[in-house]
Short mmCIF file of C-alpha atoms and ligand atoms in Angstrom, two decimals:
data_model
loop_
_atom_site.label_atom_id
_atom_site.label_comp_id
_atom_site.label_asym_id
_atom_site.label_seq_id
_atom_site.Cartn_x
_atom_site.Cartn_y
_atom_site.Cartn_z
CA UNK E 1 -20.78 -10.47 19.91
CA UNK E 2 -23.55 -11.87 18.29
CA UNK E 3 -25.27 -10.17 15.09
CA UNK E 4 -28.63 -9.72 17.46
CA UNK E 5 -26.93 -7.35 19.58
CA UNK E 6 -26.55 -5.12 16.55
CA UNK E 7 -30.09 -5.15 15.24
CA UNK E 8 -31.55 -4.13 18.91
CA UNK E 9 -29.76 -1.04 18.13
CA UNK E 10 -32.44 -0.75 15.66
CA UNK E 11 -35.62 -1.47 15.91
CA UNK E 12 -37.04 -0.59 12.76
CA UNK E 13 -35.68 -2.46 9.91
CA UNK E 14 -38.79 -1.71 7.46
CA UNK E 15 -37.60 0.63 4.69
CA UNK E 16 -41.07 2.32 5.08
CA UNK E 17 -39.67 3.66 8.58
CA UNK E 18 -36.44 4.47 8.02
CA UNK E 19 -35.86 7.46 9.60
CA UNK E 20 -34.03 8.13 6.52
CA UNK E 21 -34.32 8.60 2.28
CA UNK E 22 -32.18 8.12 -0.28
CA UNK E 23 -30.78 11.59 -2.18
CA UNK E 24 -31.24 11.22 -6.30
CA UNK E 25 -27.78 13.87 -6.33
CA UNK E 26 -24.94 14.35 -4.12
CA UNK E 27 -25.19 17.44 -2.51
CA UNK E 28 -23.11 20.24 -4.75
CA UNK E 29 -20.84 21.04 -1.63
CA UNK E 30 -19.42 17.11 -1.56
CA UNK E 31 -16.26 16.82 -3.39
CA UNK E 32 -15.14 13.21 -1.92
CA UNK E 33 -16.35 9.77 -3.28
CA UNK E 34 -17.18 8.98 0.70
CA UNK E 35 -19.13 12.11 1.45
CA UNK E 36 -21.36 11.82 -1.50
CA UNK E 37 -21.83 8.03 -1.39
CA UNK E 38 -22.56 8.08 2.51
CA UNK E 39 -24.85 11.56 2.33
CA UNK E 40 -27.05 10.00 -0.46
CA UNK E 41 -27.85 6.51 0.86
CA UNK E 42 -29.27 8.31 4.31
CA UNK E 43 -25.84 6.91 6.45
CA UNK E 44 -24.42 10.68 7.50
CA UNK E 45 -25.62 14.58 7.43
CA UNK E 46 -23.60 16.92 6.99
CA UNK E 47 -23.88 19.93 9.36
CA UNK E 48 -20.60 22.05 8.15
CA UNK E 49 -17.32 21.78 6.92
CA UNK E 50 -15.73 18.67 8.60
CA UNK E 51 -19.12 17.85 11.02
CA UNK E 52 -21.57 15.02 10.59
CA UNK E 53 -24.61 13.36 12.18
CA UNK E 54 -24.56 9.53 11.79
CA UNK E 55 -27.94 8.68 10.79
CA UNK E 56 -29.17 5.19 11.67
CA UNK E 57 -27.68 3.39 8.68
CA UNK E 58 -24.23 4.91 9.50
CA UNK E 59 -25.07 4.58 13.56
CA UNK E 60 -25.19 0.50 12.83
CA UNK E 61 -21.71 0.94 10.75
CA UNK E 62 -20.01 2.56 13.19
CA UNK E 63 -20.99 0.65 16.10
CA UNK E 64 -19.72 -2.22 14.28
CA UNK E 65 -16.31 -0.44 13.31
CA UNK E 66 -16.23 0.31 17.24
CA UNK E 67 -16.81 -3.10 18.47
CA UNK E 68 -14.27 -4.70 16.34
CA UNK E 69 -11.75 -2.25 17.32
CA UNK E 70 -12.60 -2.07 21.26
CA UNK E 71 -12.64 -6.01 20.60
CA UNK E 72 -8.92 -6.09 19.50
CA UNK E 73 -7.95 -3.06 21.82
CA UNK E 74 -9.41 -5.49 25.32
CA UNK E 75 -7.27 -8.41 23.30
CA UNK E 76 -3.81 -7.42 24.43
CA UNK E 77 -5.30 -5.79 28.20
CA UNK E 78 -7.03 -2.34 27.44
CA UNK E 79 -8.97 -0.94 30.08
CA UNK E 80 -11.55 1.31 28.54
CA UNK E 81 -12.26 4.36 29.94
CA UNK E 82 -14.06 8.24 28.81
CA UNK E 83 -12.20 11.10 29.81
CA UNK E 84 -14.04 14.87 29.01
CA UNK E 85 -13.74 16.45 25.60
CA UNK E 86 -13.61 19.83 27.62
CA UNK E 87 -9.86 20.42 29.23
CA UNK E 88 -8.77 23.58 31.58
CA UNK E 89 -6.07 25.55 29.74
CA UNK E 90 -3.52 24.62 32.42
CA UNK E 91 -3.02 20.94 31.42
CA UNK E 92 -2.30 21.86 27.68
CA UNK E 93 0.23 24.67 29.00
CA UNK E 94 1.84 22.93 30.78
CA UNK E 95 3.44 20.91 28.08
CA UNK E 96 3.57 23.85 25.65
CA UNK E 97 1.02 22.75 23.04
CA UNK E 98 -1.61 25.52 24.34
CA UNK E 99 0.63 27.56 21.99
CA UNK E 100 2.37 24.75 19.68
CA UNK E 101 -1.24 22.78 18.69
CA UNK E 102 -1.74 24.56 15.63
CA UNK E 103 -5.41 23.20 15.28
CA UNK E 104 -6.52 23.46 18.87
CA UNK E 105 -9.88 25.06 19.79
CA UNK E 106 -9.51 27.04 22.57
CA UNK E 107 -12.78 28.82 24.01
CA UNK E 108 -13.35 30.53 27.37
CA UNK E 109 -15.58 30.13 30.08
CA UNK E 110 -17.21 32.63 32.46
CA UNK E 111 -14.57 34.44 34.97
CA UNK E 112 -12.21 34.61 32.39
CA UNK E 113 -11.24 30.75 32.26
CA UNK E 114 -10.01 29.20 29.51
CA UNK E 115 -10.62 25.77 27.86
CA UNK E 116 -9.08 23.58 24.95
CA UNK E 117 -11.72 20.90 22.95
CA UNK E 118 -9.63 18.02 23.29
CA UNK E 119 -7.73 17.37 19.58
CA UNK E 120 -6.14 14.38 21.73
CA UNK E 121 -5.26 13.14 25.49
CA UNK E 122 -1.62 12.96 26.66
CA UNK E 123 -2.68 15.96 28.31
CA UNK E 124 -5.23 14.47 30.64
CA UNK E 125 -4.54 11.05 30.66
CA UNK E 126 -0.84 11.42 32.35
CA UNK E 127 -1.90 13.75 35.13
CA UNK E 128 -5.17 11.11 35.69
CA UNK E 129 -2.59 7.89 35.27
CA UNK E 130 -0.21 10.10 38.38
CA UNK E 131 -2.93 9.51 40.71
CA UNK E 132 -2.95 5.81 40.27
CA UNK E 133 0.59 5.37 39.68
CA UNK E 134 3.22 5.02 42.36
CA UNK E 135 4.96 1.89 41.67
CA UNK E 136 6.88 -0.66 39.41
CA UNK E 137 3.79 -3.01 40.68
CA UNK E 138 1.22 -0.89 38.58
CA UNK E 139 2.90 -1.31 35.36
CA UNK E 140 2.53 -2.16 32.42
CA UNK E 141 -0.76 -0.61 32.31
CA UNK E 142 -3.27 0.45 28.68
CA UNK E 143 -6.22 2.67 28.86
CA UNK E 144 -7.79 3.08 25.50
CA UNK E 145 -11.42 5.19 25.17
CA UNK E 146 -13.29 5.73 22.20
CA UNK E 147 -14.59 9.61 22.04
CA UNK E 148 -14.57 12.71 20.40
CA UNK E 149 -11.87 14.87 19.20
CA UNK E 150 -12.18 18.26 17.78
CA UNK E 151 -9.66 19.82 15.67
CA UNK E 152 -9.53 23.00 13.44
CA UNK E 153 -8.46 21.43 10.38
CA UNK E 154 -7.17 23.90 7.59
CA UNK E 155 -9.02 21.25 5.11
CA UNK E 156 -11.98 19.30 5.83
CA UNK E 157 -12.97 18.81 2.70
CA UNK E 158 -12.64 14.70 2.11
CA UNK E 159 -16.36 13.73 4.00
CA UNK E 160 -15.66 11.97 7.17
CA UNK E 161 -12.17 11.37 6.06
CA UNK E 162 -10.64 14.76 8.01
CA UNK E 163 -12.97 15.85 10.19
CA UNK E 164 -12.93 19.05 12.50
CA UNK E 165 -15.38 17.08 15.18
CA UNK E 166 -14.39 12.95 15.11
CA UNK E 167 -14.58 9.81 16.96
CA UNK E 168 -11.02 8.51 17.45
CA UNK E 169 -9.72 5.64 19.35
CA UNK E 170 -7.04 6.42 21.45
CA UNK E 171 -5.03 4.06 23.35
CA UNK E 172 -2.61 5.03 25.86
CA UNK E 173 0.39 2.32 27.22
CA UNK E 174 2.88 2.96 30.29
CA UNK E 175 5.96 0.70 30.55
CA UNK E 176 8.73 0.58 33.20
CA UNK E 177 11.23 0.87 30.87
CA UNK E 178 12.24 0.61 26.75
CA UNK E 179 11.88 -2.85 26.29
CA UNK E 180 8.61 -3.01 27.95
CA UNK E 181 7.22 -0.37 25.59
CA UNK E 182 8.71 -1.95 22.28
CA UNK E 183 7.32 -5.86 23.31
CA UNK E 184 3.67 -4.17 23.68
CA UNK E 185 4.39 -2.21 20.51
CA UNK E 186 4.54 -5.45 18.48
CA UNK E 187 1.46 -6.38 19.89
CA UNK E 188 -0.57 -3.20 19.04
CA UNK E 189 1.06 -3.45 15.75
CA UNK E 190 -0.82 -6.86 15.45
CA UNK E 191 -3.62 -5.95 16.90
CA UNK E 192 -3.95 -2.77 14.40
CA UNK E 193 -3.31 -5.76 11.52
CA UNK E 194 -6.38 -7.44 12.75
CA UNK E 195 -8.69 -4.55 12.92
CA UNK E 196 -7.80 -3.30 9.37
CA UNK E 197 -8.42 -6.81 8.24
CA UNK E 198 -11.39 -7.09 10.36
CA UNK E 199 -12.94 -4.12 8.52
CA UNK E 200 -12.22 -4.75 5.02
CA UNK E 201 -9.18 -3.00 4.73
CA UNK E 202 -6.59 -6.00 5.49
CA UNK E 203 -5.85 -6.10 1.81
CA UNK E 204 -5.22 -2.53 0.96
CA UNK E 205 -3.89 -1.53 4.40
CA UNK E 206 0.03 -1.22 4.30
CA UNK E 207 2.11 -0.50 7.52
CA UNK E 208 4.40 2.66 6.97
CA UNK E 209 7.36 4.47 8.42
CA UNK E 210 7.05 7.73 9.37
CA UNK E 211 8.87 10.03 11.60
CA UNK E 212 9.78 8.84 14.85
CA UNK E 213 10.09 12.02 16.62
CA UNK E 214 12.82 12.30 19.34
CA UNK E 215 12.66 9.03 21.19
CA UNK E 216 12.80 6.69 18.58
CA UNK E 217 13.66 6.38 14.63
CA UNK E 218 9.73 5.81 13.21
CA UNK E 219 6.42 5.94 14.22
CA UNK E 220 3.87 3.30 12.13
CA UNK E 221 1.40 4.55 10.08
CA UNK E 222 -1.56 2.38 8.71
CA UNK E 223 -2.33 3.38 5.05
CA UNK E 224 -4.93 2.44 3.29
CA UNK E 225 -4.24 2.70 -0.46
CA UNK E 226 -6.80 5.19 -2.53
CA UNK E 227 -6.75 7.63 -4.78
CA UNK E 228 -8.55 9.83 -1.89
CA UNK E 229 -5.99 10.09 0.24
CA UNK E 230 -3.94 13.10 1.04
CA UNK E 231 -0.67 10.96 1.88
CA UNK E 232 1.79 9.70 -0.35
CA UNK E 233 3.65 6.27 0.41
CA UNK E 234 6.31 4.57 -1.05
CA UNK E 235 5.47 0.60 -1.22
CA UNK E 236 8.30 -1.94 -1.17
CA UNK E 237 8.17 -4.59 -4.26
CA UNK E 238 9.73 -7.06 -2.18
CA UNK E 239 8.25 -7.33 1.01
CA UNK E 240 5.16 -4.86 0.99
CA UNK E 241 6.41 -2.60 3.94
CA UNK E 242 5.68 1.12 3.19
CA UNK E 243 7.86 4.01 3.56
CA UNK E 244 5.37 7.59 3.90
CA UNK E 245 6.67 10.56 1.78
CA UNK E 246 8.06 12.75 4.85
CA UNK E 247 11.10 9.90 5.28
CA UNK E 248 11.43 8.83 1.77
CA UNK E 249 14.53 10.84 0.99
CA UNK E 250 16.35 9.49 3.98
CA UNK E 251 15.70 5.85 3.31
CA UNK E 252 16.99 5.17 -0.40
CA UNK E 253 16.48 1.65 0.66
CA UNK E 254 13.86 -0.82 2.65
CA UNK E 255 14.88 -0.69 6.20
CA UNK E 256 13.20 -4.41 6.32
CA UNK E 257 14.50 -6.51 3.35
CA UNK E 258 17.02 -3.70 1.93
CA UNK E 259 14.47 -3.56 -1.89
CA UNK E 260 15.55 -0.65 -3.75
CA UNK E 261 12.17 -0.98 -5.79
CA UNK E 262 8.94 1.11 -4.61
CA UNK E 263 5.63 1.50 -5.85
CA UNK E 264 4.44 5.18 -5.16
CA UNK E 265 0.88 4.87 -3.59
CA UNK E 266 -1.77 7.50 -2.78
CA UNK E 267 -3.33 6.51 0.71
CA UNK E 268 -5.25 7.47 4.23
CA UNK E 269 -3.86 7.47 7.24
CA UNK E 270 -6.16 5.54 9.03
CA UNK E 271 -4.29 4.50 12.35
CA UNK E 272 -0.89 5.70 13.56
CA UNK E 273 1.33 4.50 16.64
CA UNK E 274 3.99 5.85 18.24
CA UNK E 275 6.24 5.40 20.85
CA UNK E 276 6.23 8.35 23.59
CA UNK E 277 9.44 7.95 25.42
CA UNK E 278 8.93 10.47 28.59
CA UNK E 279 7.93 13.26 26.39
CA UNK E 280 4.81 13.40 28.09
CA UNK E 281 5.80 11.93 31.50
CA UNK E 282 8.56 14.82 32.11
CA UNK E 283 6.27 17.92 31.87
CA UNK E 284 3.89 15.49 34.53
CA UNK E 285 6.70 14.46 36.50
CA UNK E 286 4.72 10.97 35.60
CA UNK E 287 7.28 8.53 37.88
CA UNK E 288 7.42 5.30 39.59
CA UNK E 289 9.87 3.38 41.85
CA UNK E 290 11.30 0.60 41.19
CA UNK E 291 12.71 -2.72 42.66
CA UNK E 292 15.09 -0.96 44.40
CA UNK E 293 12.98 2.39 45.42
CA UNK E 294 14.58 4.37 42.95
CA UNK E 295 12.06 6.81 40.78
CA UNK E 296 11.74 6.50 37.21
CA UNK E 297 9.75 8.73 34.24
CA UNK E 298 7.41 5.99 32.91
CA UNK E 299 7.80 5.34 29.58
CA UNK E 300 4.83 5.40 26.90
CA UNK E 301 3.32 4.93 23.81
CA UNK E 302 0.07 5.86 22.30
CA UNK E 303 -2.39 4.20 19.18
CA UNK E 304 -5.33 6.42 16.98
CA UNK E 305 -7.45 4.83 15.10
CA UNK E 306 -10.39 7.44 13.37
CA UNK E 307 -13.43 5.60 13.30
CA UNK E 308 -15.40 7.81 11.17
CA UNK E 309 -11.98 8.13 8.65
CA UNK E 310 -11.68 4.19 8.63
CA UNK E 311 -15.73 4.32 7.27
CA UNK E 312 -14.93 6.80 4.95
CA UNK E 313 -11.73 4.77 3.89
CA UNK E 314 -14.19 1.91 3.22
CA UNK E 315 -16.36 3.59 1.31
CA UNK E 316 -13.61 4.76 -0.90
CA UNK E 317 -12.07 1.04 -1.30
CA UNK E 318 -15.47 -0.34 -1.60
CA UNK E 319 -17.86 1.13 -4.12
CA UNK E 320 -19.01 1.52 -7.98
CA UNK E 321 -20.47 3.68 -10.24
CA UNK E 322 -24.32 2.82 -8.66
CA UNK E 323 -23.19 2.54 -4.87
CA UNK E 324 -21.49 1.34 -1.69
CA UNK E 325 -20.40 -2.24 -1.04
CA UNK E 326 -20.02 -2.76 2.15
CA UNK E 327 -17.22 -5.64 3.56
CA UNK E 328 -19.39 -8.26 5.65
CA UNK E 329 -18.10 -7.45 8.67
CA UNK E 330 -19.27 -3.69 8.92
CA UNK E 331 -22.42 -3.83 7.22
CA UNK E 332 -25.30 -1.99 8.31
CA UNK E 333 -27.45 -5.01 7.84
CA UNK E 334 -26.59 -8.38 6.73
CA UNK E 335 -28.82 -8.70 3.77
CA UNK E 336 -31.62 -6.37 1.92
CA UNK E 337 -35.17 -7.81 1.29
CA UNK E 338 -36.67 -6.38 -1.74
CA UNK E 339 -40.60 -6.66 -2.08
CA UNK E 340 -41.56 -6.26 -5.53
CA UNK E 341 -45.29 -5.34 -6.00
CA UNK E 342 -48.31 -5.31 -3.52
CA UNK E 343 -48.87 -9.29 -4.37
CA UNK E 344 -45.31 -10.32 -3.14
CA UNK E 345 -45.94 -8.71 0.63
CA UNK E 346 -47.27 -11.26 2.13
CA UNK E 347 -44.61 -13.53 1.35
CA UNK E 348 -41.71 -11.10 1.68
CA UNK E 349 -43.08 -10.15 5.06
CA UNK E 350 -42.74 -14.05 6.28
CA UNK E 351 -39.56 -14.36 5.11
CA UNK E 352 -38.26 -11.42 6.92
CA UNK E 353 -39.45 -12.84 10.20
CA UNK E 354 -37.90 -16.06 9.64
CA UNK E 355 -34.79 -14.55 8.62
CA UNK E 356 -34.69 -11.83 11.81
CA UNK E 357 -36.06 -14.98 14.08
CA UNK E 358 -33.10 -16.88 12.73
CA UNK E 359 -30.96 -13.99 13.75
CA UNK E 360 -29.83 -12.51 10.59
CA UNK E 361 -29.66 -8.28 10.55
CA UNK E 362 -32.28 -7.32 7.82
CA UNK E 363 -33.25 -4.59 6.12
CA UNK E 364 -36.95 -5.11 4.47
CA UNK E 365 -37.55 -2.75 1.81
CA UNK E 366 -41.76 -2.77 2.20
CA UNK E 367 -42.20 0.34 0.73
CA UNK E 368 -44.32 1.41 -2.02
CA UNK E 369 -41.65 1.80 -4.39
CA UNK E 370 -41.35 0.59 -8.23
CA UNK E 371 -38.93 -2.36 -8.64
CA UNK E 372 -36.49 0.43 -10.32
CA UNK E 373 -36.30 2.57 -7.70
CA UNK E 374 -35.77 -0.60 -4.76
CA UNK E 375 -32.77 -1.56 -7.13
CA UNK E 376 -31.24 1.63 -7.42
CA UNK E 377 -31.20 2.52 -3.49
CA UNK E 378 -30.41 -1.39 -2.89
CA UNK E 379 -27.47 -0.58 -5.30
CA UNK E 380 -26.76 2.59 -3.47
CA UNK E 381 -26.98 1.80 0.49
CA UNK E 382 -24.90 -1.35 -0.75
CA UNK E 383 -25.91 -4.69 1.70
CA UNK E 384 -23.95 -7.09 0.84
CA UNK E 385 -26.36 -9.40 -0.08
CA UNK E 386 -30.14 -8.87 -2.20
CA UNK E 387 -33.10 -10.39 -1.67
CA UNK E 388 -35.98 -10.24 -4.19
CA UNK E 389 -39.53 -11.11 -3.57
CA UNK E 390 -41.08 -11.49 -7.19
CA UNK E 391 -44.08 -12.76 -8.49
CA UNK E 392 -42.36 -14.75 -10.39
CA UNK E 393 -39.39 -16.14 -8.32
CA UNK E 394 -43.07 -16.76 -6.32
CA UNK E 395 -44.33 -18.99 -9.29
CA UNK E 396 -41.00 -21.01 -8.50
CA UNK E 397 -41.19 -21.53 -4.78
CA UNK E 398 -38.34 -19.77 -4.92
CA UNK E 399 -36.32 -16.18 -3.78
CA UNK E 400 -33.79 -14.43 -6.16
CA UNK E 401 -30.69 -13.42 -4.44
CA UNK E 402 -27.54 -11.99 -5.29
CA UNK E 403 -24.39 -10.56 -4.03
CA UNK E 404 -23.54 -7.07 -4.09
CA UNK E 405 -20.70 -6.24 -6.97
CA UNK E 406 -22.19 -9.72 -8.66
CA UNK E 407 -24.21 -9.83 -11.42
CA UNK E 408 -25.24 -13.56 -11.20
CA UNK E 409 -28.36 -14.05 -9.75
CA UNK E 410 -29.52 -17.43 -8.43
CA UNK E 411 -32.80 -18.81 -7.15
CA UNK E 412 -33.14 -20.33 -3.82
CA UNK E 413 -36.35 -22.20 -2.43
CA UNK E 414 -38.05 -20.18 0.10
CA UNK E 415 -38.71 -23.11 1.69
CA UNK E 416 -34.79 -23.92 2.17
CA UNK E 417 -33.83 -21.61 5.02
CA UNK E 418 -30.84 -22.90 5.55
CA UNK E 419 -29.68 -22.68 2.27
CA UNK E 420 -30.19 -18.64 1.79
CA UNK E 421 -29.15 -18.35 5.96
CA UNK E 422 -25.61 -20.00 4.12
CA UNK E 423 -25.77 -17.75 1.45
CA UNK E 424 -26.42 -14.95 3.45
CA UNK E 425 -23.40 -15.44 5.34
CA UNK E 426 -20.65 -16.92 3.31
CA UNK E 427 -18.01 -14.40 2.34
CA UNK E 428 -18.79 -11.82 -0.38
CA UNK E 429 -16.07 -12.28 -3.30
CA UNK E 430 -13.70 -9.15 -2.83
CA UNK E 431 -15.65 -6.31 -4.58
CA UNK E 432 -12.96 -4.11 -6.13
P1 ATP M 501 -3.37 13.54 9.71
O1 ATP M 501 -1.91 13.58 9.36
O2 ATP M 501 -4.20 12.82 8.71
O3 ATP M 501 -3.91 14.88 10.10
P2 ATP M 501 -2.67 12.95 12.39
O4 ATP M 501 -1.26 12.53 12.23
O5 ATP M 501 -2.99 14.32 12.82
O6 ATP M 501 -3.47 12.65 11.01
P3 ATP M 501 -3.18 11.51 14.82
O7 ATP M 501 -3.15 12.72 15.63
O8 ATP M 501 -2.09 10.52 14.96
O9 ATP M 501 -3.42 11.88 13.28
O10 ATP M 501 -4.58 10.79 15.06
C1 ATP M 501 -4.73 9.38 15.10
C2 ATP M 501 -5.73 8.93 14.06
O11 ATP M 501 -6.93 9.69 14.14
C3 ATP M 501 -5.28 9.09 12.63
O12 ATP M 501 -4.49 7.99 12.23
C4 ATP M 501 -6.59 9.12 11.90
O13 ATP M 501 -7.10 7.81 11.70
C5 ATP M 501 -7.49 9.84 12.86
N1 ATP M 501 -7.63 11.28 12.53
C6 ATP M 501 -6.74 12.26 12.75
N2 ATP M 501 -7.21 13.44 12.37
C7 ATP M 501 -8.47 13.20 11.91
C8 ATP M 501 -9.49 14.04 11.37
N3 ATP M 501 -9.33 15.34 11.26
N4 ATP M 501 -10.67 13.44 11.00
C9 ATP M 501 -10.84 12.11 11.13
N5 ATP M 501 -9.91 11.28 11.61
C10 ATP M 501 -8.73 11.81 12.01
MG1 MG M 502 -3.68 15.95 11.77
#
């Protein structure tokens, strides 16, 4: 998708009408790194415990989060669809996590019906796959949406990282048989690789065993690495495969390359797969027939990603003592125009309709602001890449940019487009 797409979203890229303002101080009620990072620079409100807005800052960040991932999720055959955050009592009975679903929100409705907010979808998503289901001919099938989940979580505390309302992707698979479900496994396995990698988090991002429940030995966990999260892993030396605390005791040794040596690592869960057997197809009576007419319980597996948690994640990988700094690939805007004094407008205001003509994502800071305070909030709202309109980078012809979590600052003639288009985007050094 091209970077255009992204700034239609919004409009307005002058500072001056940004819905938003930057914060001096965190609030006093934000504990995490995230929370108080992303409430400052304008890209999330908090409303309570565990619910934010996204403002337009953090609107553009997770769009982009959501595009990647729906990107990879269509890659190996995802249908998308939107089923209701609002489910009838009945479908979460009749599996027995009406009672079991220790965080579900259960509310009732006139005549004495009662409702669950949806914490997650087996529930609805097998009865709606039964209607379309019948035979061997409509599998392999995925239906991934991207939507809200609510859950009463005992500790919201960690900003957009655990989250009582949240945006989670959730895809759903449904196989014929075992070794159907394991080959697509693999590939969302891969696919989760990209996305991680897509978003930043490639580097830190380590794929961990966890507990398999009854139909097979692990589920995969995606950890990110940071000293925010509320898992512990156990990282191989050897061949980087991680092992989360739960399992630990059971595995002395790496299932993969048999290393005896780990690395214990604080990290956030920020995707998880896992393979569903017929858990969920039994209490359905989810079946198809076969070659030879015989019925079968499909067989399925299912893949969360938390968009909001894999921003917060970011944030937490990605910032400094002055500010965010965001990865290229999920940045609100591609670069941050600074104008520097009434006499520089002019100028400035040129080069930002070259650069948006030329299809680069902006953000023109035209306000009447002292250079100090443009630098600090340019520092803080972290765009990858700073533009400064000076009088005397002026007296030169010339720009000064520089890259986020770089100190060096180099000119660039303003009448050498291409040039600062390059510089704009070439790949930002890694910033931590
Ligand atoms: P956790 O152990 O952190 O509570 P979970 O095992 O309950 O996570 P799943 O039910 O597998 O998580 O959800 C899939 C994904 O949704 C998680 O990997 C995570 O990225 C995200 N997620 C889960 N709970 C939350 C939450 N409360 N806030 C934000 N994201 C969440
Ligand atoms: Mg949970």
């Amino acid at each position: 998708m091209s970077n255009r797409h992204f700034t239609d979203i919004l409009k307005l890229m002058k500072q001056s009408r940004l819905f938003t303002k930057t914060l001096k101080e965190a609030p006093k009620d934000e504990i995490s790194n995230n929370a108080k990072l992303l409430v400052r620079a304008g890209f999330v409100d908090k409303l309570a415990a565990g619910i934010y807005s996204f403002l337009p800052l953090g609107f553009l960040v997770l769009k982009k989060i959501e595009n990647i991932i729906r990107e990879e999720m269509k890659a190996i055959d995802g249908q998308e669809i939107l089923m209701p955050a609002l489910h009838p009592k009945e479908n979460w009975a009749r599996t027995g996590r009406w009672e079991n679903f220790d965080a579900l929100y259960k509310l009732e409705g006139k005549e004495d019906k009662e409702y669950a907010l949806g914490a997650t979808h087996e529930e609805i998503i097998v009865p709606l796959s039964k209607k379309f289901i019948s035979s061997y001919k409509d599998l392999p099938l995925y239906l991934f949406q991207i939507q809200d989940k609510f859950r009463d979580e005992l500790r919201a505390k960690s900003g957009l990282l655990r989250g009582r309302e949240f945006i989670m992707k959730d895809l759903y698979s449904f196989h014929p048989d075992e070794k159907d479900l394991d080959d697509y496994y693999e590939k969302a396995k891969e696919a989760y690789f990209k996305i991680f990698e897509r978003c930043g988090l490639g580097e830190k991002t380590y794929l961990t065993l966890a507990t398999g429940g009854t139909f097979s030995k692990y589920s995969h966990e995606f950890q990110t690495a940071s000293e925010a999260g509320e898992d512990i892993i156990y990282v191989c030396s050897e061949c980087k495969l991680a092992i989360n605390k739960e399992i630990k005791n059971k595995t002395p040794a790496c299932p993969d390359c048999g290393g005896k040596d780990f690395r214990e690592q604080k990290a956030i869960e920020v995707g998880n797969i896992f393979k569903l057997g017929t858990k969920y197809a039994e209490p359905f009576d989810l079946k198809y027939k076969d070659e030879n007419g015989r019925e079968n319980l499909v067989v399925m597996g299912c893949y969360g990603i938390g968009l909001g948690r894999v921003m917060g994640a970011i944030v937490e990988v990605c910032h400094d003592e002055n500010g965010i700094i965001w990865p290229k690939q999920v940045t609100p805007f591609q670069t941050h125009l600074l104008a520097l004094g009434q006499e520089t407008e002019k100028e400035a205001e040129s080069l930002y309709q070259k650069l948006t003509g030329d299809g680069i994502e902006v953000l023109y800071d035209d306000r009447d602001a002292s250079p100090g305070e443009k630098f600090a909030d340019a520092d803080l709202i972290g765009i990858p890449t700073r533009l400064v309109v000076s009088e005397k980078a002026l007296g030169k012809d010339s720009v000064e940019i520089k890259k986020r979590g770089e100190k060096e600052i180099q000119l660039i003639k303003l009448s050498d487009l291409k040039n600062l288009t390059d510089f704009i985007s070439s790949p930002a050094k890694d910033s931590k």
